[in-house]
Amino acid sequence: MQASKYQISEPVLIVDDKASIRETIAELCTELGLPSECATNGEEALAMAEDDRYSLYIVDLKMPVMDGWTLVPKLKDKLHNPIILIATSINDPNQIIDVMKQGVFDYIIKPIDPELFMITLRKTIEHIYLRRQAEHRIRQSEKELQSKLEWLVYKENRRNQLADAEGKNLVYNLKTSISQGGGLGNAISIIDLIEALSTRDGENYIVPAQMLDMLFENNKISRNTTDGLNLINNILGHGIKPADMAVQDFVHQIGTSLAMIIAAAERKKLRITLPDLHTTGQFQIDLKLLNLVIEELLVNAMKYAGAGTEVSLYAHITKGFFCFSVMNRLADNDPATIPTEFETLILEPFYRHAKPNDEFYDLERFSLGLGLTVVEYIVQKHTGVFSIHQMRDHTQEKPRDCVLAEIQIPMMQN
């Protein structure tokens, strides 16, 4: 049987008083590439768990010396968020509910069905892997948060209507230049080719279809550019219109909001992991604009993600801020890395650090290197912080370079 695509190196601790059960579970763990160790009762398991080196605990409920009912709360008191699976012969729904109330991740009915066990174990491994990624990112973001907040307060105090007016004039002049200049430079070259390769046939011209296809394609790109500039003008002109919203509701609607973009990820065989949030709270946001931010971050991540890799979306609340992150894994030897000295520069208008990428041009709202500039503007109007930087992902068997884009929006105080 194929090992799980989510690899974890720490062993599983199997706690059961029956040798046959321990051996069966250990063999199934081995098939998924998981090392395992065994304990015959809860007291023995508790001693083995002292150094917190196990990725997962599979615990029988009925054992001598110390049973599973007693062991589970002791593990939860001793360890930091242990992942526990209960192995039980109980199949009464009410008793199953009592089992889950112990705070375990899932349960396995005995006698063990290998196929069902594998499904549960794969799901558990994926949960452990994704949780570790999120915890790693949270630790990193918390270190940066305080210094960014101080800088944000300073910048917001300096921001005034004149700055907005300058932004409007900049975008307006650029839009006028593009529209009055006959479109982007490619159009001129394509029309020159059409003129050279076409032949006149009475009142008509015979033009190679490939040339017209190129012209039509260029027209779409040019239209996207001017539409994006119009959208920026509207954002600058009307500002944000915040309203109270529960963070859980915002996270819940993200999948629907991004449905078309997620479907397009298949072009590069990308896997999109949506966020999950169990913490409650309220914040004030302009839903339409904040969805635009998430959309832009996802498209940007998909453009520069390595083919066949995963783009992960995360959401959590920390120190009074709602934090939303998008992480894409780069292809090996990818030049689209972000050295520390460029992390601020890439937010500047019209700046491109990597070469242009048009794989998802039809999904892009903004071109000309303006996308991340718009993201920063909208986030700052929410009194928030935006950052993007490169990091090394060590959560997989083979470490890989990643790019992490993160926004932080203040929560409403109770």
XYZ file of N, CA and C in Angstrom, residues 175-275:
303
model
N -3.492 55.222 -16.984
C -4.625 54.678 -17.737
C -4.822 55.460 -19.035
N -4.716 56.788 -18.954
C -4.884 57.630 -20.136
C -3.809 57.331 -21.167
N -2.578 57.155 -20.681
C -1.468 56.863 -21.582
C -1.690 55.562 -22.336
N -2.175 54.542 -21.616
C -2.394 53.239 -22.246
C -3.535 53.307 -23.250
N -4.662 53.878 -22.839
C -5.849 53.873 -23.695
C -5.665 54.768 -24.911
N -5.037 55.955 -24.736
C -4.873 56.872 -25.855
C -3.706 56.471 -26.746
N -2.819 55.671 -26.200
C -1.654 55.260 -26.976
C -1.899 54.043 -27.836
N -3.147 53.590 -27.916
C -3.466 52.468 -28.798
C -3.217 51.120 -28.167
N -3.208 51.022 -26.827
C -3.009 49.730 -26.181
C -1.553 49.490 -25.860
N -1.241 48.298 -25.404
C 0.130 47.955 -25.054
C 0.972 47.747 -26.313
N 2.302 47.786 -26.109
C 3.216 47.744 -27.248
C 3.059 46.533 -28.133
N 2.594 45.432 -27.572
C 2.437 44.220 -28.380
C 1.485 44.430 -29.545
N 0.461 45.240 -29.340
C -0.542 45.439 -30.391
C 0.103 45.995 -31.653
N 1.039 46.932 -31.489
C 1.700 47.538 -32.649
C 2.466 46.473 -33.431
N 3.208 45.635 -32.711
C 3.991 44.591 -33.380
C 3.091 43.601 -34.107
N 1.981 43.234 -33.473
C 1.068 42.267 -34.091
C 0.434 42.855 -35.343
N 0.033 44.112 -35.267
C -0.584 44.752 -36.440
C 0.428 44.874 -37.575
N 1.682 45.160 -37.247
C 2.724 45.193 -38.283
C 2.847 43.832 -38.970
N 2.779 42.746 -38.176
C 2.843 41.403 -38.750
C 1.641 41.128 -39.647
N 0.462 41.545 -39.193
C -0.745 41.338 -39.999
C -0.619 42.061 -41.336
N -0.106 43.285 -41.277
C 0.057 44.062 -42.511
C 1.031 43.383 -43.467
N 2.076 42.782 -42.908
C 3.090 42.149 -43.751
C 2.615 40.815 -44.317
N 1.779 40.089 -43.574
C 1.413 38.728 -43.966
C 0.039 38.620 -44.617
N -0.759 39.676 -44.574
C -2.113 39.601 -45.135
C -2.094 39.942 -46.625
N -3.125 39.473 -47.326
C -3.289 39.798 -48.749
C -4.692 40.328 -48.969
N -4.809 41.263 -49.913
C -6.111 41.865 -50.191
C -6.869 41.004 -51.191
N -8.160 40.814 -50.911
C -9.031 40.047 -51.797
C -10.293 40.862 -52.021
N -10.228 41.763 -53.002
C -11.364 42.641 -53.254
C -11.583 43.593 -52.088
N -12.780 43.534 -51.530
C -13.109 44.395 -50.393
C -12.636 43.824 -49.061
N -12.018 42.661 -49.089
C -11.619 41.991 -47.848
C -10.114 41.750 -47.812
N -9.648 41.410 -46.615
C -8.263 40.990 -46.431
C -8.247 39.528 -45.995
N -7.281 38.789 -46.503
C -7.049 37.426 -46.027
C -5.897 37.493 -45.026
N -6.227 37.192 -43.781
C -5.257 37.351 -42.684
C -5.029 35.988 -42.031
N -3.775 35.616 -41.770
C -3.533 34.347 -41.057
C -4.279 34.322 -39.720
N -4.987 33.225 -39.492
C -5.787 33.118 -38.261
C -4.926 33.288 -37.013
N -3.688 32.792 -37.081
C -2.810 32.885 -35.910
C -2.562 34.341 -35.521
N -2.445 35.217 -36.540
C -2.197 36.631 -36.258
C -3.393 37.271 -35.556
N -4.599 36.954 -36.045
C -5.795 37.510 -35.402
C -5.974 36.958 -33.995
N -5.663 35.669 -33.815
C -5.746 35.098 -32.465
C -4.828 35.852 -31.510
N -3.619 36.169 -31.988
C -2.680 36.920 -31.152
C -3.217 38.311 -30.836
N -3.830 38.943 -31.833
C -4.385 40.285 -31.618
C -5.540 40.248 -30.624
N -6.421 39.248 -30.774
C -7.552 39.121 -29.841
C -7.050 38.860 -28.413
N -6.030 38.006 -28.321
C -5.472 37.691 -26.999
C -4.872 38.943 -26.367
N -4.147 39.706 -27.180
C -3.542 40.933 -26.666
C -4.607 41.937 -26.240
N -5.715 41.947 -26.972
C -6.802 42.866 -26.619
C -7.392 42.523 -25.252
N -7.515 41.206 -24.982
C -8.026 40.795 -23.666
C -7.098 41.271 -22.549
N -5.788 41.100 -22.769
C -4.823 41.526 -21.756
C -4.887 43.036 -21.548
N -4.967 43.785 -22.665
C -5.054 45.241 -22.563
C -6.329 45.669 -21.849
N -7.437 44.970 -22.145
C -8.703 45.312 -21.489
C -8.622 45.014 -19.992
N -8.008 43.871 -19.644
C -7.829 43.562 -18.222
C -7.022 44.649 -17.521
N -6.008 45.163 -18.229
C -5.168 46.207 -17.640
C -5.969 47.467 -17.360
N -6.723 47.934 -18.355
C -7.496 49.167 -18.155
C -8.632 48.953 -17.157
N -9.255 47.759 -17.170
C -10.298 47.474 -16.171
C -9.711 47.505 -14.763
N -8.502 46.947 -14.627
C -7.850 46.963 -13.321
C -7.536 48.366 -12.854
N -7.095 49.212 -13.766
C -6.811 50.602 -13.398
C -8.088 51.345 -13.023
N -9.172 51.054 -13.734
C -10.463 51.650 -13.355
C -10.874 51.215 -11.953
N -10.645 49.929 -11.661
C -10.992 49.421 -10.335
C -10.162 50.108 -9.253
N -8.875 50.309 -9.530
C -8.025 51.015 -8.563
C -8.531 52.434 -8.344
N -8.915 53.099 -9.425
C -9.466 54.454 -9.296
C -10.699 54.463 -8.404
N -11.563 53.454 -8.575
C -12.775 53.377 -7.749
C -12.424 53.158 -6.280
N -11.444 52.296 -6.027
C -11.034 52.037 -4.644
C -10.475 53.304 -4.007
N -9.626 54.020 -4.762
C -9.046 55.257 -4.238
C -10.109 56.324 -4.033
N -11.090 56.343 -4.941
C -12.105 57.392 -4.877
C -13.148 57.187 -3.803
N -13.521 55.937 -3.552
C -14.625 55.669 -2.628
C -14.173 55.151 -1.270
N -12.902 54.753 -1.142
C -12.428 54.250 0.140
C -13.086 52.928 0.491
N -13.040 52.560 1.773
C -13.646 51.305 2.205
C -14.942 51.583 2.948
N -15.819 50.593 2.936
C -17.108 50.700 3.632
C -17.210 49.524 4.602
N -16.615 49.664 5.789
C -16.553 48.531 6.718
C -17.886 48.228 7.384
N -18.091 46.957 7.685
C -19.274 46.502 8.423
C -18.837 45.370 9.346
N -19.573 45.193 10.446
C -19.250 44.124 11.388
C -19.461 42.761 10.738
N -18.545 41.835 11.008
C -18.676 40.478 10.478
C -17.948 39.512 11.398
N -18.516 38.327 11.576
C -17.848 37.279 12.350
C -16.712 36.691 11.514
N -15.559 36.477 12.139
C -14.422 35.941 11.396
C -14.727 34.554 10.839
N -15.528 33.763 11.580
C -15.874 32.427 11.082
C -16.693 32.528 9.797
N -17.608 33.513 9.728
C -18.419 33.693 8.520
C -17.537 34.100 7.343
N -16.553 34.954 7.614
C -15.651 35.368 6.539
C -14.871 34.175 5.994
N -14.313 33.382 6.893
C -13.530 32.215 6.467
C -14.417 31.211 5.738
N -15.653 31.042 6.226
C -16.565 30.064 5.626
C -16.898 30.422 4.179
N -17.016 31.730 3.862
C -17.424 32.103 2.508
C -16.260 32.162 1.518
N -15.044 31.973 1.999
C -13.880 32.096 1.120
C -13.913 31.061 -0.001
N -14.301 29.830 0.313
C -14.336 28.783 -0.710
C -15.237 29.140 -1.873
N -16.411 29.713 -1.561
C -17.344 30.137 -2.608
C -16.782 31.312 -3.385
N -16.205 32.275 -2.666
C -15.656 33.467 -3.303
C -14.530 33.130 -4.279
N -13.755 32.098 -3.956
C -12.586 31.750 -4.769
C -12.832 30.575 -5.712
N -14.083 30.150 -5.847
C -14.387 28.915 -6.582
C -13.797 28.900 -7.992
N -13.947 29.990 -8.738
C -13.468 30.020 -10.118
C -11.937 29.935 -10.168
N -11.279 30.603 -9.243
C -9.816 30.584 -9.210
C -9.312 29.201 -8.821
N -9.953 28.588 -7.830
C -9.544 27.252 -7.392
C -9.689 26.248 -8.535
N -10.771 26.382 -9.314
C -10.971 25.480 -10.452
C -9.843 25.628 -11.474
N -9.339 26.858 -11.643
C -8.275 27.099 -12.621
C -6.932 26.534 -12.176
N -6.803 26.187 -10.900
C -5.532 25.650 -10.394
C -5.149 24.345 -11.084
N -6.130 23.664 -11.663
C -5.876 22.393 -12.344
C -4.920 22.580 -13.526
N -4.829 23.803 -14.066
C -3.926 24.050 -15.197
C -2.479 23.689 -14.852
N -2.103 23.891 -13.593
C -0.744 23.563 -13.147
C -0.736 22.377 -12.186
N -1.874 21.664 -12.113
C -1.998 20.525 -11.195
C -1.714 20.945 -9.749
N -2.175 22.130 -9.391
C -1.969 22.628 -8.032
C -3.068 22.123 -7.108
N -2.718 21.894 -5.847
C -3.696 21.535 -4.818
C -3.903 22.752 -3.923
N -5.147 23.171 -3.786
C -5.466 24.335 -2.956
C -6.068 23.843 -1.642
N -5.439 24.192 -0.519
C -5.937 23.822 0.807
C -6.618 25.032 1.428
N -7.924 24.921 1.683
C -8.686 26.036 2.250
C -8.495 26.110 3.764
N -8.692 27.295 4.340
C -8.458 27.451 5.784
C -9.597 26.892 6.617
